[in-house]
Amino acid sequence: MAFSRDAALGAGLAVIVVAAIVAGLVVTGGPGEARRMKEDQLREAALASTANVLVCLQKAGVEIPEAPEQLEAAWKQYRSSAEVTCFNGELRADPITDTPFALKRQDGRVAQICAVFATRRKQDDGPLIFRETNALPSLGDRRETAGEQCFDLNYSADVG
């Protein structure tokens, strides 16, 4: 009788442990979800840096070309010749796919920068403290779904 009670207790404990592990994976999404979230954080940093470049070029009166190669050349030319360069901007591609970010134009200038995210953003970062220096003030907002997201550029940002 004691053996079957101990076996039942052990089996019950094993079920509880397995259920806790499964529940933890469901809540956190597991290592795959964590990897995708980290990739999206890298993507956000690259977007912010590239947006600073776009704002800097626009303020300097440099026309932003359509082709990514021409944009890179324009940025290099600006950085080599300008007295004051944007210290917090670097023209970057998506760090995961290595493709340039999509730029949407309106009235002859780039109005939005877009990226494809692997995850939704479950919470926002709240209002950014230095919104006046941020070229993408809505980047930290909640994303309801994964997929393509576009962000308005803040051309009044003091990007340095």
PDB file of C-alpha atoms in Angstrom:
ATOM      1  CA  MET A   1       0.000   0.000   0.000  1.00  0.00           C
ATOM      2  CA  ALA A   2       2.829   2.402   0.834  1.00  0.00           C
ATOM      3  CA  PHE A   3       4.484   1.809  -2.543  1.00  0.00           C
ATOM      4  CA  SER A   4       1.446   2.788  -4.568  1.00  0.00           C
ATOM      5  CA  ARG A   5       0.843   5.873  -2.413  1.00  0.00           C
ATOM      6  CA  ASP A   6       4.472   6.984  -2.932  1.00  0.00           C
ATOM      7  CA  ALA A   7       4.232   6.265  -6.655  1.00  0.00           C
ATOM      8  CA  ALA A   8       1.013   8.260  -6.915  1.00  0.00           C
ATOM      9  CA  LEU A   9       2.566  11.133  -4.971  1.00  0.00           C
ATOM     10  CA  GLY A  10       5.654  11.074  -7.235  1.00  0.00           C
ATOM     11  CA  ALA A  11       3.529  10.942 -10.376  1.00  0.00           C
ATOM     12  CA  GLY A  12       1.383  13.816  -9.109  1.00  0.00           C
ATOM     13  CA  LEU A  13       4.475  15.887  -8.367  1.00  0.00           C
ATOM     14  CA  ALA A  14       5.884  15.135 -11.832  1.00  0.00           C
ATOM     15  CA  VAL A  15       2.608  16.266 -13.430  1.00  0.00           C
ATOM     16  CA  ILE A  16       2.727  19.521 -11.449  1.00  0.00           C
ATOM     17  CA  VAL A  17       6.335  20.194 -12.503  1.00  0.00           C
ATOM     18  CA  VAL A  18       5.586  19.492 -16.176  1.00  0.00           C
ATOM     19  CA  ALA A  19       2.469  21.694 -16.012  1.00  0.00           C
ATOM     20  CA  ALA A  20       4.521  24.532 -14.491  1.00  0.00           C
ATOM     21  CA  ILE A  21       7.142  24.250 -17.242  1.00  0.00           C
ATOM     22  CA  VAL A  22       4.494  24.224 -19.969  1.00  0.00           C
ATOM     23  CA  ALA A  23       2.708  27.195 -18.375  1.00  0.00           C
ATOM     24  CA  GLY A  24       5.992  29.103 -18.215  1.00  0.00           C
ATOM     25  CA  LEU A  25       6.676  28.466 -21.881  1.00  0.00           C
ATOM     26  CA  VAL A  26       3.152  29.541 -22.815  1.00  0.00           C
ATOM     27  CA  VAL A  27       3.472  32.787 -20.856  1.00  0.00           C
ATOM     28  CA  THR A  28       6.973  33.716 -22.038  1.00  0.00           C
ATOM     29  CA  GLY A  29       6.800  32.205 -25.504  1.00  0.00           C
ATOM     30  CA  GLY A  30       9.942  30.192 -24.996  1.00  0.00           C
ATOM     31  CA  PRO A  31      13.425  30.757 -26.366  1.00  0.00           C
ATOM     32  CA  GLY A  32      12.233  31.248 -29.957  1.00  0.00           C
ATOM     33  CA  GLU A  33       9.963  34.111 -28.946  1.00  0.00           C
ATOM     34  CA  ALA A  34      12.727  35.668 -26.847  1.00  0.00           C
ATOM     35  CA  ARG A  35      15.081  35.520 -29.849  1.00  0.00           C
ATOM     36  CA  ARG A  36      12.504  37.199 -32.106  1.00  0.00           C
ATOM     37  CA  MET A  37      11.919  39.925 -29.497  1.00  0.00           C
ATOM     38  CA  LYS A  38      15.676  40.578 -29.291  1.00  0.00           C
ATOM     39  CA  GLU A  39      15.836  40.781 -33.093  1.00  0.00           C
ATOM     40  CA  ASP A  40      13.023  43.353 -33.035  1.00  0.00           C
ATOM     41  CA  GLN A  41      14.933  45.404 -30.454  1.00  0.00           C
ATOM     42  CA  LEU A  42      17.949  45.434 -32.773  1.00  0.00           C
ATOM     43  CA  ARG A  43      15.625  46.405 -35.630  1.00  0.00           C
ATOM     44  CA  GLU A  44      14.229  49.320 -33.576  1.00  0.00           C
ATOM     45  CA  ALA A  45      17.732  50.619 -32.833  1.00  0.00           C
ATOM     46  CA  ALA A  46      18.666  50.452 -36.524  1.00  0.00           C
ATOM     47  CA  LEU A  47      15.430  52.239 -37.481  1.00  0.00           C
ATOM     48  CA  ALA A  48      16.096  55.055 -35.001  1.00  0.00           C
ATOM     49  CA  SER A  49      19.649  55.517 -36.245  1.00  0.00           C
ATOM     50  CA  THR A  50      18.562  55.549 -39.899  1.00  0.00           C
ATOM     51  CA  ALA A  51      15.732  57.982 -39.134  1.00  0.00           C
ATOM     52  CA  ASN A  52      18.266  60.353 -37.570  1.00  0.00           C
ATOM     53  CA  VAL A  53      20.267  60.215 -40.813  1.00  0.00           C
ATOM     54  CA  LEU A  54      17.174  61.046 -42.881  1.00  0.00           C
ATOM     55  CA  VAL A  55      16.270  64.004 -40.656  1.00  0.00           C
ATOM     56  CA  CYS A  56      19.858  65.243 -40.691  1.00  0.00           C
ATOM     57  CA  LEU A  57      20.072  65.081 -44.485  1.00  0.00           C
ATOM     58  CA  GLN A  58      16.707  66.804 -44.900  1.00  0.00           C
ATOM     59  CA  LYS A  59      17.734  69.639 -42.560  1.00  0.00           C
ATOM     60  CA  ALA A  60      20.972  70.062 -44.516  1.00  0.00           C
ATOM     61  CA  GLY A  61      18.975  70.446 -47.719  1.00  0.00           C
ATOM     62  CA  VAL A  62      20.207  67.181 -49.197  1.00  0.00           C
ATOM     63  CA  GLU A  63      17.639  65.497 -51.415  1.00  0.00           C
ATOM     64  CA  ILE A  64      17.061  61.942 -50.225  1.00  0.00           C
ATOM     65  CA  PRO A  65      17.507  59.613 -53.209  1.00  0.00           C
ATOM     66  CA  GLU A  66      15.194  56.700 -53.957  1.00  0.00           C
ATOM     67  CA  ALA A  67      17.839  53.999 -54.394  1.00  0.00           C
ATOM     68  CA  PRO A  68      19.528  52.683 -51.226  1.00  0.00           C
ATOM     69  CA  GLU A  69      22.971  52.808 -52.867  1.00  0.00           C
ATOM     70  CA  GLN A  70      22.481  56.467 -53.776  1.00  0.00           C
ATOM     71  CA  LEU A  71      21.260  57.229 -50.259  1.00  0.00           C
ATOM     72  CA  GLU A  72      24.397  55.652 -48.816  1.00  0.00           C
ATOM     73  CA  ALA A  73      26.559  57.702 -51.194  1.00  0.00           C
ATOM     74  CA  ALA A  74      24.714  60.912 -50.266  1.00  0.00           C
ATOM     75  CA  TRP A  75      25.212  60.179 -46.561  1.00  0.00           C
ATOM     76  CA  LYS A  76      28.933  59.491 -47.008  1.00  0.00           C
ATOM     77  CA  GLN A  77      29.312  62.691 -49.033  1.00  0.00           C
ATOM     78  CA  TYR A  78      27.490  64.703 -46.364  1.00  0.00           C
ATOM     79  CA  ARG A  79      29.549  63.189 -43.524  1.00  0.00           C
ATOM     80  CA  SER A  80      32.825  63.925 -45.312  1.00  0.00           C
ATOM     81  CA  SER A  81      32.039  67.527 -46.212  1.00  0.00           C
ATOM     82  CA  ALA A  82      29.748  68.954 -43.527  1.00  0.00           C
ATOM     83  CA  GLU A  83      31.139  71.094 -40.727  1.00  0.00           C
ATOM     84  CA  VAL A  84      28.594  69.683 -38.325  1.00  0.00           C
ATOM     85  CA  THR A  85      27.635  66.069 -38.793  1.00  0.00           C
ATOM     86  CA  CYS A  86      24.942  64.072 -37.076  1.00  0.00           C
ATOM     87  CA  PHE A  87      26.737  62.339 -34.247  1.00  0.00           C
ATOM     88  CA  ASN A  88      23.871  59.966 -33.417  1.00  0.00           C
ATOM     89  CA  GLY A  89      22.937  58.828 -36.890  1.00  0.00           C
ATOM     90  CA  GLU A  90      24.200  55.919 -38.916  1.00  0.00           C
ATOM     91  CA  LEU A  91      22.616  54.656 -42.112  1.00  0.00           C
ATOM     92  CA  ARG A  92      21.748  51.051 -41.340  1.00  0.00           C
ATOM     93  CA  ALA A  93      19.839  48.192 -42.949  1.00  0.00           C
ATOM     94  CA  ASP A  94      17.636  45.716 -41.129  1.00  0.00           C
ATOM     95  CA  PRO A  95      20.178  43.913 -38.918  1.00  0.00           C
ATOM     96  CA  ILE A  96      18.460  40.540 -39.351  1.00  0.00           C
ATOM     97  CA  THR A  97      17.618  40.481 -43.063  1.00  0.00           C
ATOM     98  CA  ASP A  98      20.280  42.992 -44.195  1.00  0.00           C
ATOM     99  CA  THR A  99      17.732  44.714 -46.439  1.00  0.00           C
ATOM    100  CA  PRO A 100      17.259  48.498 -46.485  1.00  0.00           C
ATOM    101  CA  PHE A 101      14.272  49.867 -44.611  1.00  0.00           C
ATOM    102  CA  ALA A 102      11.341  50.901 -46.812  1.00  0.00           C
ATOM    103  CA  LEU A 103      10.850  54.643 -47.161  1.00  0.00           C
ATOM    104  CA  LYS A 104       7.430  56.103 -47.928  1.00  0.00           C
ATOM    105  CA  ARG A 105       7.325  59.513 -49.553  1.00  0.00           C
ATOM    106  CA  GLN A 106       4.740  62.244 -49.404  1.00  0.00           C
ATOM    107  CA  ASP A 107       4.924  65.653 -51.065  1.00  0.00           C
ATOM    108  CA  GLY A 108       8.434  65.004 -52.345  1.00  0.00           C
ATOM    109  CA  ARG A 109      10.088  63.971 -49.098  1.00  0.00           C
ATOM    110  CA  VAL A 110      10.349  60.852 -46.986  1.00  0.00           C
ATOM    111  CA  ALA A 111       7.404  60.848 -44.589  1.00  0.00           C
ATOM    112  CA  GLN A 112       7.730  57.378 -43.047  1.00  0.00           C
ATOM    113  CA  ILE A 113      10.272  54.641 -42.508  1.00  0.00           C
ATOM    114  CA  CYS A 114       9.018  51.052 -42.347  1.00  0.00           C
ATOM    115  CA  ALA A 115      10.257  47.704 -41.074  1.00  0.00           C
ATOM    116  CA  VAL A 116       8.868  44.203 -40.770  1.00  0.00           C
ATOM    117  CA  PHE A 117       8.752  43.079 -37.138  1.00  0.00           C
ATOM    118  CA  ALA A 118       8.708  39.458 -36.006  1.00  0.00           C
ATOM    119  CA  THR A 119       6.676  40.109 -32.847  1.00  0.00           C
ATOM    120  CA  ARG A 120       4.100  42.464 -31.505  1.00  0.00           C
ATOM    121  CA  ARG A 121       5.177  44.970 -28.868  1.00  0.00           C
ATOM    122  CA  LYS A 122       3.172  44.073 -25.795  1.00  0.00           C
ATOM    123  CA  GLN A 123       3.721  47.326 -23.944  1.00  0.00           C
ATOM    124  CA  ASP A 124       4.822  50.774 -24.864  1.00  0.00           C
ATOM    125  CA  ASP A 125       7.785  52.573 -23.379  1.00  0.00           C
ATOM    126  CA  GLY A 126       5.615  55.504 -22.352  1.00  0.00           C
ATOM    127  CA  PRO A 127       6.269  59.053 -23.485  1.00  0.00           C
ATOM    128  CA  LEU A 128       9.861  59.545 -24.511  1.00  0.00           C
ATOM    129  CA  ILE A 129      11.612  62.022 -22.254  1.00  0.00           C
ATOM    130  CA  PHE A 130      13.596  63.617 -25.067  1.00  0.00           C
ATOM    131  CA  ARG A 131      10.871  63.590 -27.713  1.00  0.00           C
ATOM    132  CA  GLU A 132      12.280  66.748 -29.311  1.00  0.00           C
ATOM    133  CA  THR A 133      15.525  64.902 -30.098  1.00  0.00           C
ATOM    134  CA  ASN A 134      13.851  61.737 -31.364  1.00  0.00           C
ATOM    135  CA  ALA A 135      13.318  61.356 -35.099  1.00  0.00           C
ATOM    136  CA  LEU A 136      10.812  58.516 -34.469  1.00  0.00           C
ATOM    137  CA  PRO A 137       8.764  59.530 -31.420  1.00  0.00           C
ATOM    138  CA  SER A 138       6.255  56.670 -31.875  1.00  0.00           C
ATOM    139  CA  LEU A 139       8.872  53.896 -32.146  1.00  0.00           C
ATOM    140  CA  GLY A 140       8.380  52.881 -28.505  1.00  0.00           C
ATOM    141  CA  ASP A 141       4.590  52.624 -28.778  1.00  0.00           C
ATOM    142  CA  ARG A 142       2.725  49.339 -28.515  1.00  0.00           C
ATOM    143  CA  ARG A 143       2.520  47.222 -31.691  1.00  0.00           C
ATOM    144  CA  GLU A 144      -0.670  45.177 -31.791  1.00  0.00           C
ATOM    145  CA  THR A 145       0.576  42.768 -34.451  1.00  0.00           C
ATOM    146  CA  ALA A 146       3.772  41.530 -36.010  1.00  0.00           C
ATOM    147  CA  GLY A 147       4.478  42.440 -39.619  1.00  0.00           C
ATOM    148  CA  GLU A 148       5.179  45.708 -41.386  1.00  0.00           C
ATOM    149  CA  GLN A 149       5.003  48.837 -39.268  1.00  0.00           C
ATOM    150  CA  CYS A 150       5.634  52.362 -40.538  1.00  0.00           C
ATOM    151  CA  PHE A 151       6.667  55.335 -38.421  1.00  0.00           C
ATOM    152  CA  ASP A 152       6.302  59.043 -39.162  1.00  0.00           C
ATOM    153  CA  LEU A 153       9.560  60.976 -39.245  1.00  0.00           C
ATOM    154  CA  ASN A 154       9.831  63.969 -36.914  1.00  0.00           C
ATOM    155  CA  TYR A 155      11.691  66.540 -39.006  1.00  0.00           C
ATOM    156  CA  SER A 156      11.677  69.041 -36.154  1.00  0.00           C
ATOM    157  CA  ALA A 157      13.804  66.692 -34.017  1.00  0.00           C
ATOM    158  CA  ASP A 158      17.172  68.044 -32.948  1.00  0.00           C
ATOM    159  CA  VAL A 159      19.188  65.009 -33.995  1.00  0.00           C
ATOM    160  CA  GLY A 160      22.594  66.637 -33.615  1.00  0.00           C
TER     161      GLY A 160
END
